[in-house]
Amino acid sequence: MHIMEGFLPPIHAAAWTAVAVPFLVVGARRVVTLTREQPQTRLLLASAGAFAFVLSALKIPSVTGSCSHPTGTGLGAILFGPSVMAVLGAIVLLFQALLLAHGGLTTLGANIVAMAVVGPWVAYGVFRLTRSLGGALTIAVFLAAMLGDLATYLMTSIQLALAFPDPTSGILGALTKFGGVFALTQIPLAVIEGLLTVIVVNLLTQYSRDDLDALAFAHGGAK
Amino acid sequence: MTRTNLLLLAAVLALTILPLLLPVTGGLDEPFAGADGQAEAAILAGHPAYEPWFAPLWEPPSGEIESLLFALQAALGAGLLGYYLGLRRGQGTGRTAGGRPDRTTDVRD
């Protein structure tokens, strides 16, 4: 889902950066409050970031014959609420932009909006909705992580379609084109991300009950 | 729980390996290319005049270095996650062992 360095026109790059900044500020504040008020959850917060670190490093083959990677941002979003993921996701994206030439500094804002804002908020919304409808915890976790992952790639496709509308079929035509590249490839990977997130939540419920209780997880997740 | 997780892990492996076994790349120039690169190609196909206006400050000098850094990224993440789960598991074991309060206090060491 990384939009490559320099591949958004300056106005688009600036606009997406402007969208990302408030989410980063709110997210940073939330991280500070969380570590001050619930210091025992700090290590779990770092682990949620670590999960995103691993998953976004894994390029996985898809049935479309291309490769892409999961994002790993759904886990932290359902544990801590979506706002902290803006910060954790931004760290991952910055690492990849600076050291791997994946994504870039000019496209960092757009990539943060897709992977660290839209994905986590969709994951969080799906989780809360599924739980409030009486869905089992594992089902809610699976759907949240899977749909959050897909939402990220859909957002990237929208960003590219807005910047590069098709000469004949316009923005919608371009959305079909970029969606074909990103969203289709991503479907099996989103399922993988859903399954892996369920595994981690299973391990957390088994070994880390105290931390989950501190976050009031499973009663509906973080506020 | 462990059984469920192993089954889930098997499903993850199956989903990963399946595309490698299916003839999905027939006719593709570059099998299993990165989607990011394909999107870049799609942009340039529709807008051949577009010039990227900024270049990465640094690029891994070779594919080897790139895979080194990707492996480092995965190792850092997996290492921390494994440390956390192992720590909490150990703390739980120390607590339920009972009658050995000394163990629960120094389990962090």
XYZ file of C-alpha atoms in Angstrom:
332
model
C 0.000 0.000 0.000
C 3.006 2.268 0.017
C 2.681 5.132 -2.399
C 6.226 5.531 -3.653
C 8.344 8.594 -2.954
C 7.470 11.478 -5.267
C 4.456 9.663 -6.712
C 1.839 12.080 -5.438
C 1.694 15.572 -6.988
C 2.851 18.215 -4.451
C -0.682 19.509 -3.722
C -1.974 16.004 -2.995
C 1.077 15.217 -0.880
C 0.578 18.403 1.147
C -3.173 17.853 1.542
C -2.779 14.293 2.863
C -0.032 15.436 5.206
C -2.406 18.119 6.531
C -5.049 15.417 7.101
C -2.560 13.155 8.885
C -1.099 15.746 11.282
C -4.145 16.197 13.611
C -4.456 12.405 13.944
C -0.762 12.220 14.877
C -1.167 14.963 17.495
C -4.242 13.337 19.064
C -2.542 9.924 18.878
C 0.631 11.202 20.570
C -1.435 12.766 23.364
C -3.309 9.502 23.836
C -0.023 7.573 24.047
C 1.262 10.001 26.704
C -1.948 9.800 28.763
C -2.041 6.021 28.456
C 1.545 5.501 29.578
C 1.029 7.897 32.496
C -2.312 6.565 33.730
C -1.835 2.889 32.941
C 1.930 2.332 32.952
C 1.404 -1.445 33.209
C 0.035 -1.477 29.654
C 3.136 0.146 28.158
C 4.708 -3.143 27.178
C 1.483 -4.299 25.519
C 1.353 -1.020 23.603
C 4.904 -1.601 22.390
C 3.921 -5.157 21.455
C 0.996 -3.878 19.370
C 3.504 -1.701 17.523
C 5.817 -4.709 17.196
C 2.981 -6.715 15.611
C 2.571 -4.005 12.954
C 6.361 -4.030 12.490
C 6.462 -7.765 11.742
C 3.374 -7.948 9.586
C 4.258 -5.006 7.382
C 7.687 -6.544 6.737
C 6.206 -9.751 5.326
C 5.621 -9.717 1.586
C 3.152 -12.526 1.021
C 2.151 -14.047 -2.343
C -1.473 -13.681 -3.371
C -3.713 -15.577 -5.799
C -3.505 -12.610 -8.193
C 0.122 -13.571 -8.877
C 1.548 -10.545 -7.107
C 2.861 -9.898 -3.619
C 1.789 -7.504 -0.925
C 1.950 -7.229 2.841
C -0.527 -7.089 5.736
C -0.490 -4.020 7.979
C -0.921 -5.375 11.514
C -2.620 -2.191 12.699
C -5.976 -3.774 13.627
C -4.635 -5.398 16.812
C -3.529 -2.169 18.463
C -6.700 -0.400 17.324
C -9.013 -2.853 19.086
C -6.820 -3.047 22.201
C -6.027 0.640 22.707
C -8.485 2.470 20.477
C -7.655 3.660 16.962
C -5.949 6.968 17.793
C -2.707 5.474 19.159
C -2.211 3.562 15.919
C -1.610 6.819 14.039
C 1.645 7.104 15.992
C 2.636 3.424 15.903
C 1.789 3.132 12.205
C 3.726 6.310 11.433
C 6.838 4.832 13.097
C 6.605 1.744 10.867
C 6.085 3.875 7.753
C 8.978 6.174 8.645
C 11.317 3.198 9.172
C 10.375 1.839 5.749
C 10.581 5.241 4.027
C 14.044 6.044 5.395
C 15.731 2.636 5.404
C 13.961 0.639 2.712
C 12.919 3.295 0.171
C 9.404 1.854 0.506
C 6.925 4.688 0.570
C 8.531 8.063 1.096
C 8.661 11.322 2.979
C 6.506 13.255 0.497
C 3.926 10.437 0.526
C 4.249 9.771 4.272
C 1.094 11.780 5.045
C -1.012 9.868 2.523
C 0.396 6.520 3.672
C -0.260 7.413 7.326
C -3.874 8.265 6.479
C -4.345 4.891 4.741
C -2.447 2.541 7.076
C -2.404 4.330 10.422
C -5.741 6.182 10.393
C -8.364 4.659 8.051
C -7.359 1.019 8.652
C -7.350 1.290 12.474
C -10.618 3.282 12.596
C -12.389 0.771 10.353
C -10.984 -2.098 12.451
C -12.139 -0.409 15.656
C -15.602 0.372 14.235
C -16.094 -3.184 12.960
C -14.940 -4.585 16.309
C -17.331 -2.438 18.347
C -20.221 -3.084 15.957
C -19.710 -6.859 15.918
C -19.441 -6.958 19.723
C -22.534 -4.794 20.228
C -24.477 -7.106 17.909
C -23.476 -9.978 20.178
C -20.732 -11.422 17.946
C -18.179 -13.689 19.634
C -14.836 -12.101 20.561
C -12.799 -14.103 18.044
C -15.253 -13.346 15.221
C -15.135 -9.631 16.090
C -11.315 -9.666 16.168
C -11.091 -11.525 12.860
C -13.536 -9.225 11.034
C -11.937 -6.099 12.513
C -8.389 -6.994 11.478
C -9.440 -8.289 8.051
C -11.653 -5.333 7.102
C -9.208 -2.803 8.575
C -6.487 -4.280 6.352
C -8.739 -4.114 3.268
C -9.807 -0.561 4.110
C -6.154 0.533 4.124
C -5.604 -0.769 0.603
C -8.910 0.664 -0.595
C -7.857 4.047 0.790
C -4.528 3.849 -1.058
C -6.441 3.080 -4.262
C -8.701 6.106 -3.682
C -5.683 8.347 -3.039
C -4.031 7.244 -6.270
C -7.294 7.544 -8.239
C -7.761 11.126 -7.012
C -4.212 12.036 -8.004
C -4.175 10.122 -11.285
C -7.679 9.991 -12.780
C -7.915 7.890 -15.912
C -7.699 10.077 -19.075
C -10.930 8.577 -20.431
C -12.861 7.025 -17.546
C -11.939 9.568 -14.862
C -11.523 8.991 -11.140
C -13.887 5.998 -11.012
C -12.071 4.309 -13.871
C -8.750 4.888 -12.117
C -10.208 3.543 -8.870
C -11.121 0.301 -10.643
C -7.580 0.110 -12.021
C -5.748 0.753 -8.736
C -8.298 -1.269 -6.792
C -7.530 -4.141 -9.156
C -3.837 -3.856 -8.308
C -4.215 -3.394 -4.539
C -7.583 -4.483 -3.175
C -7.918 -7.789 -5.074
C -4.386 -8.860 -4.208
C -5.092 -7.955 -0.625
C -8.167 -10.150 -0.032
C -6.306 -13.370 0.927
C -3.728 -11.294 2.818
C -6.475 -9.594 4.789
C -7.776 -13.039 5.765
C -4.234 -13.951 6.873
C -4.013 -10.773 8.948
C -7.402 -11.587 10.519
C -6.268 -15.103 11.464
C -2.914 -13.941 12.871
C -4.619 -11.244 14.933
C -6.998 -13.850 16.390
C -3.973 -16.010 17.317
C -2.328 -13.106 19.160
C -5.579 -12.183 20.955
C -5.963 -15.849 21.965
C -2.435 -15.785 23.432
C -3.182 -12.502 25.203
C -6.375 -13.870 26.794
C -4.390 -16.915 27.891
C -1.294 -15.229 29.314
C -2.038 -11.566 29.712
C -5.474 -11.320 31.305
C -4.387 -8.490 33.643
C -3.327 -6.179 30.819
C -6.535 -6.863 28.906
C -8.627 -6.175 32.001
C -6.749 -2.910 32.556
C -7.886 -1.884 29.070
C -11.419 -3.214 29.654
C -10.895 -5.343 26.556
C -13.615 -7.852 25.592
C -16.164 -5.668 27.378
C -16.152 -3.789 24.110
C -12.549 -2.705 23.825
C -10.854 0.567 24.580
C -12.810 3.784 24.814
C -6.621 -22.807 22.945
C -3.224 -24.050 21.754
C -5.027 -26.467 19.442
C -7.161 -23.666 17.987
C -4.084 -21.521 17.427
C -2.255 -24.341 15.660
C -5.251 -24.833 13.351
C -5.367 -21.088 12.638
C -1.631 -21.115 11.932
C -2.100 -24.039 9.535
C -4.766 -22.008 7.700
C -2.336 -19.058 7.434
C 0.342 -21.360 5.993
C -2.136 -22.865 3.518
C -3.228 -19.412 2.313
C 0.415 -18.403 1.874
C 1.550 -21.535 0.053
C -1.528 -22.017 -2.155
C -0.710 -19.189 -4.604
C 2.767 -20.679 -5.091
C 1.263 -24.023 -6.127
C -1.587 -22.732 -8.297
C -0.821 -21.713 -11.899
C -1.807 -18.106 -11.124
C 1.252 -16.483 -12.649
C 0.791 -17.974 -16.131
C 1.547 -15.279 -18.690
C 2.802 -12.738 -16.159
C 6.095 -11.053 -17.008
C 7.247 -11.051 -13.423
C 5.621 -13.655 -11.152
C 4.782 -12.375 -7.657
C 5.944 -8.828 -8.235
C 5.191 -6.271 -5.527
C 1.794 -4.563 -5.716
C 3.430 -1.199 -4.887
C 5.592 -1.458 -8.004
C 2.595 -2.508 -10.109
C 0.704 0.568 -8.951
C 3.690 2.703 -9.954
C 3.636 1.076 -13.399
C -0.135 1.668 -13.643
C 0.371 5.372 -12.869
C 3.039 5.745 -15.537
C 0.946 3.788 -18.067
C -1.955 6.237 -17.694
C 0.185 9.356 -17.191
C 3.448 8.812 -19.094
C 4.386 12.479 -18.629
C 4.408 12.257 -14.820
C 7.833 12.814 -13.304
C 8.301 11.841 -9.638
C 9.354 15.145 -8.075
C 11.214 13.721 -5.103
C 13.564 10.769 -4.764
C 14.237 8.654 -1.670
C 17.046 10.164 0.429
C 18.686 6.751 0.630
C 18.015 3.447 -1.074
C 19.356 0.047 -0.084
C 22.301 -0.386 -2.482
C 21.274 -3.955 -3.391
C 18.491 -6.496 -3.029
C 20.620 -8.221 -0.389
C 20.794 -5.121 1.783
C 17.074 -4.586 1.287
C 16.284 -8.105 2.484
C 18.660 -7.564 5.415
C 16.646 -4.537 6.506
C 13.303 -6.284 5.966
C 14.546 -9.213 8.042
C 15.703 -6.759 10.705
C 12.274 -5.141 10.760
C 10.530 -8.503 11.180
C 13.057 -9.673 13.780
C 12.656 -6.541 15.905
C 8.869 -6.893 15.849
C 8.790 -10.632 16.485
C 11.472 -10.344 19.172
C 9.560 -7.769 21.178
C 6.227 -9.569 20.778
C 7.813 -12.860 21.854
C 9.498 -11.183 24.833
C 6.182 -9.729 25.985
C 4.224 -12.991 25.685
C 7.020 -14.989 27.315
C 7.290 -12.504 30.173
C 3.549 -12.542 30.883
C 3.387 -16.310 30.602
C 6.248 -16.643 33.061
C 4.633 -14.192 35.462
C 1.387 -16.181 35.276
C 3.178 -19.465 35.930
C 5.052 -17.930 38.854
C 1.803 -16.729 40.374
C -0.190 -19.960 40.002
C 2.713 -22.122 41.182
C 1.784 -21.027 44.734
C 3.728 -21.540 47.947
C 6.796 -20.149 46.245
C 6.419 -16.409 46.700
C 10.133 -15.944 46.087
C 9.630 -17.178 42.549
C 6.890 -14.657 41.802
C 9.031 -11.737 42.865
C 12.136 -12.515 40.890
C 10.420 -13.906 37.811
C 11.202 -10.641 36.028
C 14.945 -11.304 36.171
